[in-house]
mmCIF file of C-alpha atoms in Angstrom:
data_model
loop_
_atom_site.group_PDB
_atom_site.id
_atom_site.type_symbol
_atom_site.label_atom_id
_atom_site.label_comp_id
_atom_site.label_asym_id
_atom_site.label_seq_id
_atom_site.Cartn_x
_atom_site.Cartn_y
_atom_site.Cartn_z
ATOM 1 C CA MET D 21 15.080 -5.506 -21.111
ATOM 2 C CA THR D 22 14.394 -9.103 -20.114
ATOM 3 C CA ALA D 23 12.065 -10.152 -17.329
ATOM 4 C CA ASP D 24 13.706 -10.690 -13.958
ATOM 5 C CA ALA D 25 17.068 -9.870 -15.524
ATOM 6 C CA GLN D 26 19.531 -7.411 -14.069
ATOM 7 C CA VAL D 27 20.298 -4.190 -15.921
ATOM 8 C CA SER D 28 24.020 -3.590 -16.120
ATOM 9 C CA GLY D 29 25.927 -0.355 -16.128
ATOM 10 C CA CYS D 30 24.240 1.122 -13.054
ATOM 11 C CA PRO D 31 26.438 3.490 -11.067
ATOM 12 C CA ALA D 32 27.831 2.169 -7.814
ATOM 13 C CA PRO D 33 27.193 4.105 -4.627
ATOM 14 C CA ILE D 34 30.030 6.410 -3.715
ATOM 15 C CA SER D 35 29.297 6.728 0.003
ATOM 16 C CA ASP D 36 27.824 4.734 2.869
ATOM 17 C CA ARG D 37 26.639 7.870 4.637
ATOM 18 C CA VAL D 38 22.889 8.114 5.188
ATOM 19 C CA VAL D 39 21.326 11.563 4.811
ATOM 20 C CA TRP D 40 19.150 11.119 7.878
ATOM 21 C CA SER D 41 17.356 14.467 7.586
ATOM 22 C CA GLY D 42 15.867 13.362 4.277
ATOM 23 C CA VAL D 43 15.157 9.819 5.448
ATOM 24 C CA VAL D 44 13.394 10.997 8.601
ATOM 25 C CA ALA D 45 11.365 13.610 6.694
ATOM 26 C CA ALA D 46 10.170 11.146 4.086
ATOM 27 C CA ILE D 47 9.392 8.365 6.571
ATOM 28 C CA ALA D 48 7.653 10.655 9.070
ATOM 29 C CA SER D 49 5.506 12.194 6.345
ATOM 30 C CA ILE D 50 4.377 8.898 4.899
ATOM 31 C CA GLY D 51 3.798 7.511 8.400
ATOM 32 C CA ALA D 52 1.277 10.280 9.045
ATOM 33 C CA VAL D 53 -0.442 9.492 5.762
ATOM 34 C CA GLY D 54 -0.577 5.784 6.661
ATOM 35 C CA LEU D 55 -2.278 6.687 9.945
ATOM 36 C CA ALA D 56 -4.855 8.790 8.097
ATOM 37 C CA LEU D 57 -5.505 6.004 5.576
ATOM 38 C CA GLY D 58 -5.856 3.413 8.329
ATOM 39 C CA LEU D 59 -8.529 5.617 9.898
ATOM 40 C CA GLY D 60 -10.173 6.770 6.670
ATOM 41 C CA LEU D 61 -10.686 3.558 4.669
ATOM 42 C CA PRO D 62 -12.860 1.745 7.250
ATOM 43 C CA LEU D 63 -14.520 5.037 8.256
ATOM 44 C CA LEU D 64 -15.773 5.759 4.749
ATOM 45 C CA SER D 65 -17.090 2.213 4.270
ATOM 46 C CA VAL D 66 -19.006 2.243 7.560
ATOM 47 C CA VAL D 67 -20.501 5.681 6.807
ATOM 48 C CA LEU D 68 -21.664 4.547 3.364
ATOM 49 C CA LYS D 69 -23.091 1.317 4.754
ATOM 50 C CA ALA D 70 -25.063 3.299 7.353
ATOM 51 C CA ARG D 71 -26.537 5.307 4.469
ATOM 52 C CA GLY D 72 -27.838 2.133 2.815
ATOM 53 C CA ILE D 73 -25.192 1.778 0.094
ATOM 54 C CA SER D 74 -24.584 -1.843 -1.000
ATOM 55 C CA SER D 75 -21.229 -3.589 -0.587
ATOM 56 C CA THR D 76 -20.847 -3.695 -4.378
ATOM 57 C CA LEU D 77 -21.221 0.093 -4.687
ATOM 58 C CA ILE D 78 -18.956 0.650 -1.684
ATOM 59 C CA GLY D 79 -16.351 -1.522 -3.383
ATOM 60 C CA LEU D 80 -16.829 0.432 -6.620
ATOM 61 C CA ASN D 81 -16.312 3.738 -4.835
ATOM 62 C CA THR D 82 -13.244 2.419 -3.025
ATOM 63 C CA ALA D 83 -11.849 1.134 -6.325
ATOM 64 C CA VAL D 84 -11.639 4.746 -7.549
ATOM 65 C CA ALA D 85 -8.536 4.888 -5.333
ATOM 66 C CA GLY D 86 -6.851 2.489 -7.725
ATOM 67 C CA LEU D 87 -7.863 4.551 -10.758
ATOM 68 C CA ALA D 88 -6.500 7.706 -9.143
ATOM 69 C CA SER D 89 -3.219 5.973 -8.387
ATOM 70 C CA LEU D 90 -2.941 4.675 -11.952
ATOM 71 C CA LEU D 91 -3.210 8.269 -13.142
ATOM 72 C CA ALA D 92 -0.824 9.613 -10.515
ATOM 73 C CA ALA D 93 2.051 7.189 -11.178
ATOM 74 C CA PRO D 94 2.947 8.440 -14.689
ATOM 75 C CA ALA D 95 1.972 12.036 -13.797
ATOM 76 C CA SER D 96 4.300 12.345 -10.796
ATOM 77 C CA PRO D 97 7.514 12.955 -12.803
ATOM 78 C CA TYR D 98 5.857 15.791 -14.717
ATOM 79 C CA LEU D 99 4.549 17.430 -11.544
ATOM 80 C CA THR D 100 7.957 17.104 -9.931
ATOM 81 C CA ALA D 101 9.721 18.577 -12.956
ATOM 82 C CA ARG D 102 7.324 21.527 -12.848
ATOM 83 C CA PHE D 103 7.248 22.256 -9.101
ATOM 84 C CA GLY D 104 10.103 20.304 -7.491
ATOM 85 C CA ILE D 105 9.808 17.467 -4.975
ATOM 86 C CA ARG D 106 9.072 19.454 -1.812
ATOM 87 C CA ALA D 107 6.560 21.795 -3.465
ATOM 88 C CA THR D 108 4.789 18.858 -5.097
ATOM 89 C CA LEU D 109 4.597 17.100 -1.738
ATOM 90 C CA PHE D 110 3.148 20.217 -0.076
ATOM 91 C CA LEU D 111 0.523 20.525 -2.829
ATOM 92 C CA ALA D 112 -0.377 16.838 -2.476
ATOM 93 C CA ILE D 113 -0.738 17.191 1.302
ATOM 94 C CA ALA D 114 -3.048 20.186 0.906
ATOM 95 C CA ALA D 115 -5.205 18.413 -1.702
ATOM 96 C CA ALA D 116 -5.497 15.226 0.391
ATOM 97 C CA ALA D 117 -6.454 17.137 3.558
ATOM 98 C CA ALA D 118 -9.061 19.235 1.719
ATOM 99 C CA SER D 119 -10.694 16.167 0.176
ATOM 100 C CA ALA D 120 -10.734 14.429 3.584
ATOM 101 C CA ILE D 121 -12.880 17.288 4.888
ATOM 102 C CA GLY D 122 -14.928 17.091 1.690
ATOM 103 C CA PHE D 123 -16.138 13.599 2.608
ATOM 104 C CA TYR D 124 -17.871 15.142 5.617
ATOM 105 C CA VAL D 125 -19.155 18.243 3.824
ATOM 106 C CA PHE D 126 -20.652 16.553 0.751
ATOM 107 C CA GLN D 127 -23.459 14.058 1.373
ATOM 108 C CA PRO D 128 -24.600 12.828 -2.113
ATOM 109 C CA PHE D 129 -22.999 9.497 -2.965
ATOM 110 C CA TRP D 130 -21.883 10.585 -6.434
ATOM 111 C CA THR D 131 -19.727 13.365 -4.973
ATOM 112 C CA TRP D 132 -17.566 10.780 -3.207
ATOM 113 C CA PHE D 133 -16.238 9.571 -6.561
ATOM 114 C CA PRO D 134 -14.386 12.816 -7.468
ATOM 115 C CA LEU D 135 -13.376 13.183 -3.809
ATOM 116 C CA ARG D 136 -11.821 9.704 -3.848
ATOM 117 C CA LEU D 137 -10.085 10.565 -7.116
ATOM 118 C CA VAL D 138 -8.464 13.711 -5.707
ATOM 119 C CA PHE D 139 -7.626 12.178 -2.351
ATOM 120 C CA HIS D 140 -5.889 9.071 -3.672
ATOM 121 C CA PHE D 141 -4.180 10.899 -6.548
ATOM 122 C CA ALA D 142 -2.544 13.149 -3.957
ATOM 123 C CA VAL D 143 -1.683 10.266 -1.629
ATOM 124 C CA THR D 144 -0.104 8.269 -4.465
ATOM 125 C CA VAL D 145 2.103 11.222 -5.408
ATOM 126 C CA MET D 146 3.240 11.357 -1.790
ATOM 127 C CA PHE D 147 4.093 7.652 -1.771
ATOM 128 C CA ILE D 148 6.058 7.754 -5.033
ATOM 129 C CA LEU D 149 8.097 10.815 -4.107
ATOM 130 C CA SER D 150 8.731 9.637 -0.550
ATOM 131 C CA GLU D 151 10.024 6.260 -1.713
ATOM 132 C CA PHE D 152 12.234 7.887 -4.335
ATOM 133 C CA TRP D 153 13.524 10.319 -1.709
ATOM 134 C CA ILE D 154 14.411 7.449 0.646
ATOM 135 C CA SER D 155 16.204 5.526 -2.116
ATOM 136 C CA ALA D 156 18.059 8.606 -3.332
ATOM 137 C CA VAL D 157 19.542 9.536 0.061
ATOM 138 C CA SER D 158 20.249 5.961 1.243
ATOM 139 C CA PRO D 159 23.398 4.018 0.270
ATOM 140 C CA ALA D 160 22.847 0.614 -1.303
ATOM 141 C CA SER D 161 24.564 -1.144 1.610
ATOM 142 C CA ARG D 162 21.925 0.120 4.070
ATOM 143 C CA ARG D 163 18.889 0.592 1.834
ATOM 144 C CA GLY D 164 17.265 -2.677 2.897
ATOM 145 C CA LEU D 165 17.337 -1.708 6.555
ATOM 146 C CA ILE D 166 15.979 1.761 5.834
ATOM 147 C CA LEU D 167 13.203 0.350 3.625
ATOM 148 C CA GLY D 168 12.349 -2.009 6.470
ATOM 149 C CA ILE D 169 12.072 0.954 8.837
ATOM 150 C CA TYR D 170 9.950 2.772 6.240
ATOM 151 C CA ALA D 171 7.610 -0.223 5.869
ATOM 152 C CA THR D 172 7.367 -0.594 9.646
ATOM 153 C CA VAL D 173 6.438 3.046 10.213
ATOM 154 C CA LEU D 174 3.888 2.883 7.411
ATOM 155 C CA ALA D 175 2.411 -0.334 8.803
ATOM 156 C CA LEU D 176 2.291 1.230 12.270
ATOM 157 C CA GLY D 177 0.218 4.055 10.836
ATOM 158 C CA PHE D 178 -2.151 1.594 9.170
ATOM 159 C CA ALA D 179 -2.420 -0.401 12.405
ATOM 160 C CA LEU D 180 -3.118 2.592 14.641
ATOM 161 C CA GLY D 181 -5.634 4.092 12.213
ATOM 162 C CA PRO D 182 -8.353 1.449 12.758
ATOM 163 C CA PHE D 183 -7.693 1.602 16.509
ATOM 164 C CA VAL D 184 -8.282 5.360 16.438
ATOM 165 C CA PHE D 185 -11.442 4.657 14.437
ATOM 166 C CA SER D 186 -12.624 2.236 17.122
ATOM 167 C CA LEU D 187 -12.247 5.057 19.668
ATOM 168 C CA VAL D 188 -13.775 8.004 17.762
ATOM 169 C CA GLY D 189 -16.459 6.091 15.815
ATOM 170 C CA SER D 190 -18.056 7.187 12.563
ATOM 171 C CA GLN D 191 -20.402 9.937 13.761
ATOM 172 C CA GLY D 192 -19.969 13.678 13.289
ATOM 173 C CA PHE D 193 -17.049 15.805 12.119
ATOM 174 C CA LEU D 194 -14.414 14.464 14.541
ATOM 175 C CA PRO D 195 -13.140 11.420 12.566
ATOM 176 C CA PHE D 196 -12.964 13.433 9.317
ATOM 177 C CA GLY D 197 -11.288 16.421 10.938
ATOM 178 C CA LEU D 198 -8.838 14.154 12.735
ATOM 179 C CA GLY D 199 -7.901 12.460 9.466
ATOM 180 C CA ALA D 200 -7.294 15.812 7.786
ATOM 181 C CA ALA D 201 -5.127 16.942 10.708
ATOM 182 C CA MET D 202 -3.028 13.768 10.428
ATOM 183 C CA ILE D 203 -2.425 14.448 6.749
ATOM 184 C CA LEU D 204 -1.482 18.085 7.370
ATOM 185 C CA SER D 205 1.020 16.973 10.024
ATOM 186 C CA ALA D 206 2.948 15.244 7.227
ATOM 187 C CA ALA D 207 4.097 18.683 6.062
ATOM 188 C CA VAL D 208 5.944 19.447 9.309
ATOM 189 C CA PRO D 209 9.051 17.261 8.795
ATOM 190 C CA LEU D 210 9.343 18.460 5.190
ATOM 191 C CA LEU D 211 9.923 22.021 6.441
ATOM 192 C CA PHE D 212 13.241 20.947 7.999
ATOM 193 C CA ALA D 213 14.640 18.863 5.128
ATOM 194 C CA SER D 214 15.192 21.349 2.332
ATOM 195 C CA ARG D 215 18.925 20.609 2.032
ATOM 196 C CA SER D 216 18.464 16.871 1.523
ATOM 197 C CA THR D 217 15.906 17.073 -1.267
ATOM 198 C CA PRO D 218 16.955 14.862 -4.220
ATOM 199 C CA VAL D 219 16.653 15.913 -7.852
ATOM 200 C CA LEU D 220 14.984 13.856 -10.574
ATOM 201 C CA ASP D 221 17.321 14.529 -13.498
ATOM 202 C CA GLU D 222 17.989 11.061 -15.008
ATOM 203 C CA THR D 223 16.279 9.425 -17.979
ATOM 204 C CA PRO D 224 15.196 5.758 -17.887
ATOM 205 C CA THR D 225 16.537 3.469 -20.604
ATOM 206 C CA ALA D 226 13.133 2.057 -21.650
ATOM 207 C CA PRO D 227 9.484 3.170 -22.002
ATOM 208 C CA PHE D 228 7.352 3.093 -18.875
ATOM 209 C CA HIS D 229 5.340 0.014 -19.857
ATOM 210 C CA ARG D 230 8.511 -2.098 -20.139
ATOM 211 C CA TYR D 231 9.115 -1.713 -16.414
ATOM 212 C CA LEU D 232 5.756 -3.301 -15.630
ATOM 213 C CA TRP D 233 7.231 -6.631 -16.760
ATOM 214 C CA ALA D 234 10.933 -6.081 -16.038
ATOM 215 C CA VAL D 235 10.691 -7.952 -12.708
ATOM 216 C CA PRO D 236 7.283 -9.704 -12.817
ATOM 217 C CA SER D 237 7.717 -11.566 -9.531
ATOM 218 C CA ALA D 238 7.931 -8.169 -7.805
ATOM 219 C CA THR D 239 5.269 -6.275 -9.753
ATOM 220 C CA CYS D 240 2.781 -9.168 -9.554
ATOM 221 C CA ALA D 241 3.448 -9.471 -5.823
ATOM 222 C CA VAL D 242 2.627 -5.827 -5.232
ATOM 223 C CA PHE D 243 -0.478 -6.142 -7.427
ATOM 224 C CA VAL D 244 -1.755 -8.908 -5.119
ATOM 225 C CA PHE D 245 -0.813 -6.911 -2.040
ATOM 226 C CA GLY D 246 -2.600 -3.815 -3.374
ATOM 227 C CA ALA D 247 -5.768 -5.813 -4.027
ATOM 228 C CA VAL D 248 -5.711 -7.521 -0.630
ATOM 229 C CA GLU D 249 -4.744 -4.433 1.359
ATOM 230 C CA SER D 250 -7.170 -1.982 -0.245
ATOM 231 C CA GLY D 251 -10.094 -4.378 -0.426
ATOM 232 C CA GLY D 252 -9.350 -5.825 2.994
ATOM 233 C CA PHE D 253 -9.024 -2.508 4.828
ATOM 234 C CA ALA D 254 -12.153 -1.126 3.168
ATOM 235 C CA LEU D 255 -14.400 -4.158 3.569
ATOM 236 C CA PHE D 256 -13.041 -6.018 6.604
ATOM 237 C CA PRO D 257 -15.218 -3.912 8.970
ATOM 238 C CA LEU D 258 -18.263 -5.053 6.988
ATOM 239 C CA TYR D 259 -17.039 -8.660 7.131
ATOM 240 C CA GLY D 260 -16.531 -8.380 10.890
ATOM 241 C CA LEU D 261 -19.997 -6.933 11.396
ATOM 242 C CA SER D 262 -21.580 -9.622 9.200
ATOM 243 C CA ILE D 263 -20.084 -12.472 11.288
ATOM 244 C CA GLY D 264 -21.342 -11.004 14.549
ATOM 245 C CA PHE D 265 -18.595 -8.729 15.893
ATOM 246 C CA SER D 266 -19.264 -5.191 17.065
ATOM 247 C CA GLU D 267 -17.982 -2.178 15.126
ATOM 248 C CA GLY D 268 -15.160 -1.776 17.644
ATOM 249 C CA GLY D 269 -14.366 -5.502 17.664
ATOM 250 C CA ALA D 270 -14.114 -5.622 13.877
ATOM 251 C CA ALA D 271 -11.887 -2.528 13.874
ATOM 252 C CA ARG D 272 -9.572 -4.106 16.450
ATOM 253 C CA LEU D 273 -9.232 -7.222 14.283
ATOM 254 C CA LEU D 274 -8.163 -4.906 11.482
ATOM 255 C CA SER D 275 -5.612 -3.400 13.867
ATOM 256 C CA ALA D 276 -4.269 -6.913 14.537
ATOM 257 C CA ILE D 277 -3.495 -7.247 10.831
ATOM 258 C CA GLY D 278 -1.709 -3.906 10.847
ATOM 259 C CA LEU D 279 0.247 -4.723 14.006
ATOM 260 C CA GLY D 280 1.499 -7.893 12.340
ATOM 261 C CA SER D 281 2.856 -5.724 9.546
ATOM 262 C CA VAL D 282 4.572 -3.514 12.112
ATOM 263 C CA ALA D 283 6.221 -6.407 13.916
ATOM 264 C CA LEU D 284 7.396 -8.465 10.950
ATOM 265 C CA GLN D 285 8.635 -6.094 8.234
ATOM 266 C CA ILE D 286 12.177 -5.556 9.529
ATOM 267 C CA PRO D 287 12.690 -9.291 10.291
ATOM 268 C CA LEU D 288 11.321 -10.229 6.866
ATOM 269 C CA GLY D 289 13.541 -7.631 5.217
ATOM 270 C CA LEU D 290 16.606 -8.999 7.007
ATOM 271 C CA LEU D 291 15.578 -12.528 6.028
ATOM 272 C CA SER D 292 15.296 -11.477 2.385
ATOM 273 C CA ASP D 293 18.906 -10.253 2.493
ATOM 274 C CA ARG D 294 20.024 -13.761 3.416
ATOM 275 C CA VAL D 295 18.102 -15.898 0.918
ATOM 276 C CA ARG D 296 19.629 -16.833 -2.408
ATOM 277 C CA ASP D 297 16.531 -16.020 -4.468
ATOM 278 C CA ARG D 298 13.845 -13.695 -3.104
ATOM 279 C CA ARG D 299 11.283 -15.176 -5.487
ATOM 280 C CA HIS D 300 11.114 -18.298 -3.314
ATOM 281 C CA LEU D 301 10.366 -16.108 -0.319
ATOM 282 C CA LEU D 302 7.620 -14.287 -2.220
ATOM 283 C CA LEU D 303 6.052 -17.619 -3.168
ATOM 284 C CA ALA D 304 6.131 -18.701 0.473
ATOM 285 C CA PHE D 305 4.349 -15.473 1.455
ATOM 286 C CA ALA D 306 1.649 -16.146 -1.148
ATOM 287 C CA ALA D 307 1.161 -19.686 0.168
ATOM 288 C CA ILE D 308 0.774 -18.409 3.735
ATOM 289 C CA GLY D 309 -1.624 -15.721 2.496
ATOM 290 C CA LEU D 310 -3.728 -18.405 0.780
ATOM 291 C CA ALA D 311 -3.811 -20.605 3.881
ATOM 292 C CA GLY D 312 -4.722 -17.696 6.140
ATOM 293 C CA ALA D 313 -7.562 -16.572 3.886
ATOM 294 C CA LEU D 314 -9.064 -20.072 3.764
ATOM 295 C CA ILE D 315 -8.912 -20.502 7.544
ATOM 296 C CA MET D 316 -10.747 -17.229 8.310
ATOM 297 C CA PRO D 317 -14.279 -18.700 8.026
ATOM 298 C CA VAL D 318 -13.247 -21.621 10.252
ATOM 299 C CA LEU D 319 -12.066 -19.353 13.079
ATOM 300 C CA GLN D 320 -14.703 -16.633 12.861
ATOM 301 C CA ALA D 321 -16.419 -17.740 16.078
ATOM 302 C CA ASN D 322 -13.236 -17.275 18.154
ATOM 303 C CA TRP D 323 -12.173 -13.615 18.284
ATOM 304 C CA MET D 324 -8.878 -14.174 20.129
ATOM 305 C CA LEU D 325 -7.657 -17.001 17.904
ATOM 306 C CA LEU D 326 -8.747 -15.129 14.779
ATOM 307 C CA ALA D 327 -6.873 -12.030 15.962
ATOM 308 C CA LEU D 328 -3.691 -14.073 16.492
ATOM 309 C CA ILE D 329 -3.896 -15.656 13.044
ATOM 310 C CA LEU D 330 -4.615 -12.290 11.443
ATOM 311 C CA PHE D 331 -1.596 -10.793 13.238
ATOM 312 C CA LEU D 332 0.740 -13.354 11.640
ATOM 313 C CA TRP D 333 -1.112 -13.333 8.335
ATOM 314 C CA GLY D 334 -1.033 -9.539 8.043
ATOM 315 C CA GLY D 335 2.699 -9.390 8.685
ATOM 316 C CA VAL D 336 3.573 -12.050 6.119
ATOM 317 C CA VAL D 337 1.251 -10.657 3.445
ATOM 318 C CA ALA D 338 2.749 -7.184 3.863
ATOM 319 C CA GLY D 339 6.095 -8.807 3.105
ATOM 320 C CA LEU D 340 4.939 -9.059 -0.513
ATOM 321 C CA TYR D 341 5.470 -5.298 -0.689
ATOM 322 C CA THR D 342 8.682 -5.035 1.328
ATOM 323 C CA VAL D 343 10.480 -8.041 -0.166
ATOM 324 C CA GLY D 344 9.053 -7.296 -3.616
ATOM 325 C CA LEU D 345 10.592 -3.834 -3.432
ATOM 326 C CA ALA D 346 13.899 -5.308 -2.249
ATOM 327 C CA HIS D 347 13.835 -7.833 -5.105
ATOM 328 C CA LEU D 348 13.197 -5.001 -7.539
ATOM 329 C CA GLY D 349 16.199 -3.111 -6.175
ATOM 330 C CA SER D 350 18.431 -6.165 -6.577
ATOM 331 C CA ARG D 351 17.627 -6.371 -10.298
ATOM 332 C CA LEU D 352 17.734 -2.711 -11.338
ATOM 333 C CA GLY D 353 19.565 0.479 -10.480
ATOM 334 C CA GLY D 354 19.836 4.179 -11.216
ATOM 335 C CA ALA D 355 17.172 5.721 -13.430
ATOM 336 C CA ASP D 356 15.869 2.266 -14.287
ATOM 337 C CA LEU D 357 15.153 1.626 -10.620
ATOM 338 C CA ALA D 358 13.353 4.972 -10.328
ATOM 339 C CA ALA D 359 11.173 4.120 -13.332
ATOM 340 C CA ALA D 360 10.600 0.588 -12.077
ATOM 341 C CA ASN D 361 9.534 1.986 -8.692
ATOM 342 C CA ALA D 362 6.857 4.035 -10.470
ATOM 343 C CA ALA D 363 5.779 0.862 -12.295
ATOM 344 C CA PHE D 364 5.765 -0.945 -8.943
ATOM 345 C CA ILE D 365 3.369 1.669 -7.550
ATOM 346 C CA PHE D 366 1.342 1.463 -10.773
ATOM 347 C CA CYS D 367 0.829 -2.284 -10.239
ATOM 348 C CA TYR D 368 0.005 -1.681 -6.588
ATOM 349 C CA SER D 369 -2.594 0.844 -7.735
ATOM 350 C CA LEU D 370 -4.001 -1.588 -10.271
ATOM 351 C CA GLY D 371 -4.490 -4.031 -7.412
ATOM 352 C CA MET D 372 -6.264 -1.284 -5.455
ATOM 353 C CA LEU D 373 -8.605 -0.845 -8.416
ATOM 354 C CA VAL D 374 -9.432 -4.549 -8.711
ATOM 355 C CA GLY D 375 -9.435 -5.642 -5.066
ATOM 356 C CA PRO D 376 -12.307 -3.711 -3.452
ATOM 357 C CA GLN D 377 -14.700 -4.398 -6.310
ATOM 358 C CA THR D 378 -13.827 -8.103 -6.330
ATOM 359 C CA LEU D 379 -14.203 -8.487 -2.566
ATOM 360 C CA GLY D 380 -17.406 -6.432 -2.433
ATOM 361 C CA THR D 381 -19.059 -8.394 -5.245
ATOM 362 C CA SER D 382 -17.927 -11.715 -3.755
ATOM 363 C CA MET D 383 -19.535 -10.783 -0.422
ATOM 364 C CA ASP D 384 -22.788 -9.874 -2.165
ATOM 365 C CA LEU D 385 -22.771 -13.204 -4.046
ATOM 366 C CA PHE D 386 -21.540 -15.614 -1.365
ATOM 367 C CA GLY D 387 -22.186 -13.826 1.920
ATOM 368 C CA PRO D 388 -19.474 -13.220 4.549
ATOM 369 C CA SER D 389 -17.387 -16.185 3.339
ATOM 370 C CA GLY D 390 -17.094 -14.485 -0.040
ATOM 371 C CA PHE D 391 -14.599 -12.122 1.594
ATOM 372 C CA ALA D 392 -12.198 -14.997 2.328
ATOM 373 C CA TYR D 393 -12.805 -16.692 -1.029
ATOM 374 C CA ALA D 394 -11.835 -13.560 -2.961
ATOM 375 C CA LEU D 395 -8.666 -13.074 -0.898
ATOM 376 C CA ALA D 396 -7.697 -16.710 -1.495
ATOM 377 C CA MET D 397 -8.191 -16.305 -5.244
ATOM 378 C CA PHE D 398 -5.586 -13.520 -5.456
ATOM 379 C CA PHE D 399 -2.944 -15.488 -3.532
ATOM 380 C CA CYS D 400 -3.646 -18.665 -5.492
ATOM 381 C CA ALA D 401 -3.283 -16.855 -8.829
ATOM 382 C CA TYR D 402 0.106 -15.432 -7.810
ATOM 383 C CA PHE D 403 1.369 -18.759 -6.488
ATOM 384 C CA VAL D 404 0.402 -20.599 -9.668
ATOM 385 C CA ALA D 405 1.637 -17.940 -12.119
ATOM 386 C CA ILE D 406 4.985 -17.147 -10.504
ATOM 387 C CA GLY D 407 5.576 -20.699 -9.292
ATOM 388 C CA THR D 408 5.104 -22.006 -12.847
ATOM 389 C CA ARG D 409 7.434 -19.318 -14.151
ATOM 390 C CA LEU D 410 10.068 -20.180 -11.549
ATOM 391 C CA LEU D 411 9.948 -23.856 -12.563
ATOM 392 C CA ARG D 412 10.353 -22.935 -16.219
ATOM 393 C CA ARG D 413 13.027 -20.244 -15.646
ATOM 394 C CA PRO D 414 14.803 -21.048 -12.363
ATOM 395 C CA SER D 415 17.513 -18.390 -12.780
#
C-alpha cells in the first residue's frame, strides 16, 4: 500500500438510501458524549489546579486520555466481535458514566490516572464505533454531508460543554453528576436503532500499522488536531485565568472556539468536495492555525476581539479532522477504510497523548505565552512536513 495512493477493487455502493435511524442514533449518542467532554475537560483541570497541582502534572494526567485511546483503537474490533456493536456501546457508556462519578468520589491525585484511563478508553470505543456506524449506513454520494452533520453536532456538544461549566462552576457534585447524566443519555437513541446496526465482518488487506501511513496528510492532520484540541480544551481555562480573565470569561472564550467548529464544519466539508486536492486545503488550515496561535498573545487584552478570532480559528482548525476524514475516504474504501478509520483515531489519540503534556510544560517554562508557542509548533510542523511532501510528490 503506497502513501496517499488509492486502493482499488473497493465495492461500489449499491444504493443512495440513507438509513436515518442508524445515522441519528450514532450522531445523537456521540453528540451527548461531546457535550460531556466539553464540560469535563476544563472542569477536571480547574479542580486539580484548585488543589495545588502544577500545570505539568495536570497535563500529564490529561495525557492519559491519549494513552487510553491508543489502547482502545486496536481493541475495539475484538470487543465488537465478542459483544456486538450495540452491546459494546452500552458497556462503554456505562463505564464512562461510572468513571465520571469516580472523579468526584476519589480525592487522591493518583486515583485520577486509572479513572482517566477507563473514561477515555470507553469514550474512544464510542467514537470508533459511531463513526463506523455512520459510514456503514451512509451511501458514498451523501457521506460527506452526513459526516459534516456529525462533526457539527459533535462540535456543538464541545461548544456547549464549557458554557455549561461556566454556569455550574467546579464546586460540589453537580458538575460531575451532570456530566455522567449526559453520557448516560447517549444510550437512549441506541435503544431505537437495533435494526440498523451494521456488522463488522470484513478483513482489511494490510496490517494495522500500514494504515497509519497509508494517507499521511490525513493521519498527520488528525494528530495535530488531537494535540491542539485535547491540550487546548484542558489547559485553555488555565491560560485564560493567567492572562487576567475570570473563570467564566475563560470558559466562554473556550465556547467561542467550539462555536466556530459548529458554524464552519458543513461549509468546510462542502468546500472540500469542490477542491481538486484536499491536501492543499489541509495545508491552508494549518497555516491559519499557525497564524491564529501566534496572534493570541497580541490580542489577550481585548476579550471581544480575541473571542472573534478564536471563533474563526476554532472552526478552521477543526476542519483538519473533518476534511482529513473526507480525504481518507477518497483514497480508501471497504474494509481498508474501516481499518484506516481506526488508524485515524489512533493518530488522533496519539496527539491527545502529546498535546496536553507539551502545552502544560510550555506554560510552566514560558508563562502564559507558552500556551500559544506550543500550539504554533504543532501547526508549523504539519505545514513544513506535508508541504514539503506535496512539493516532492504533487500527485
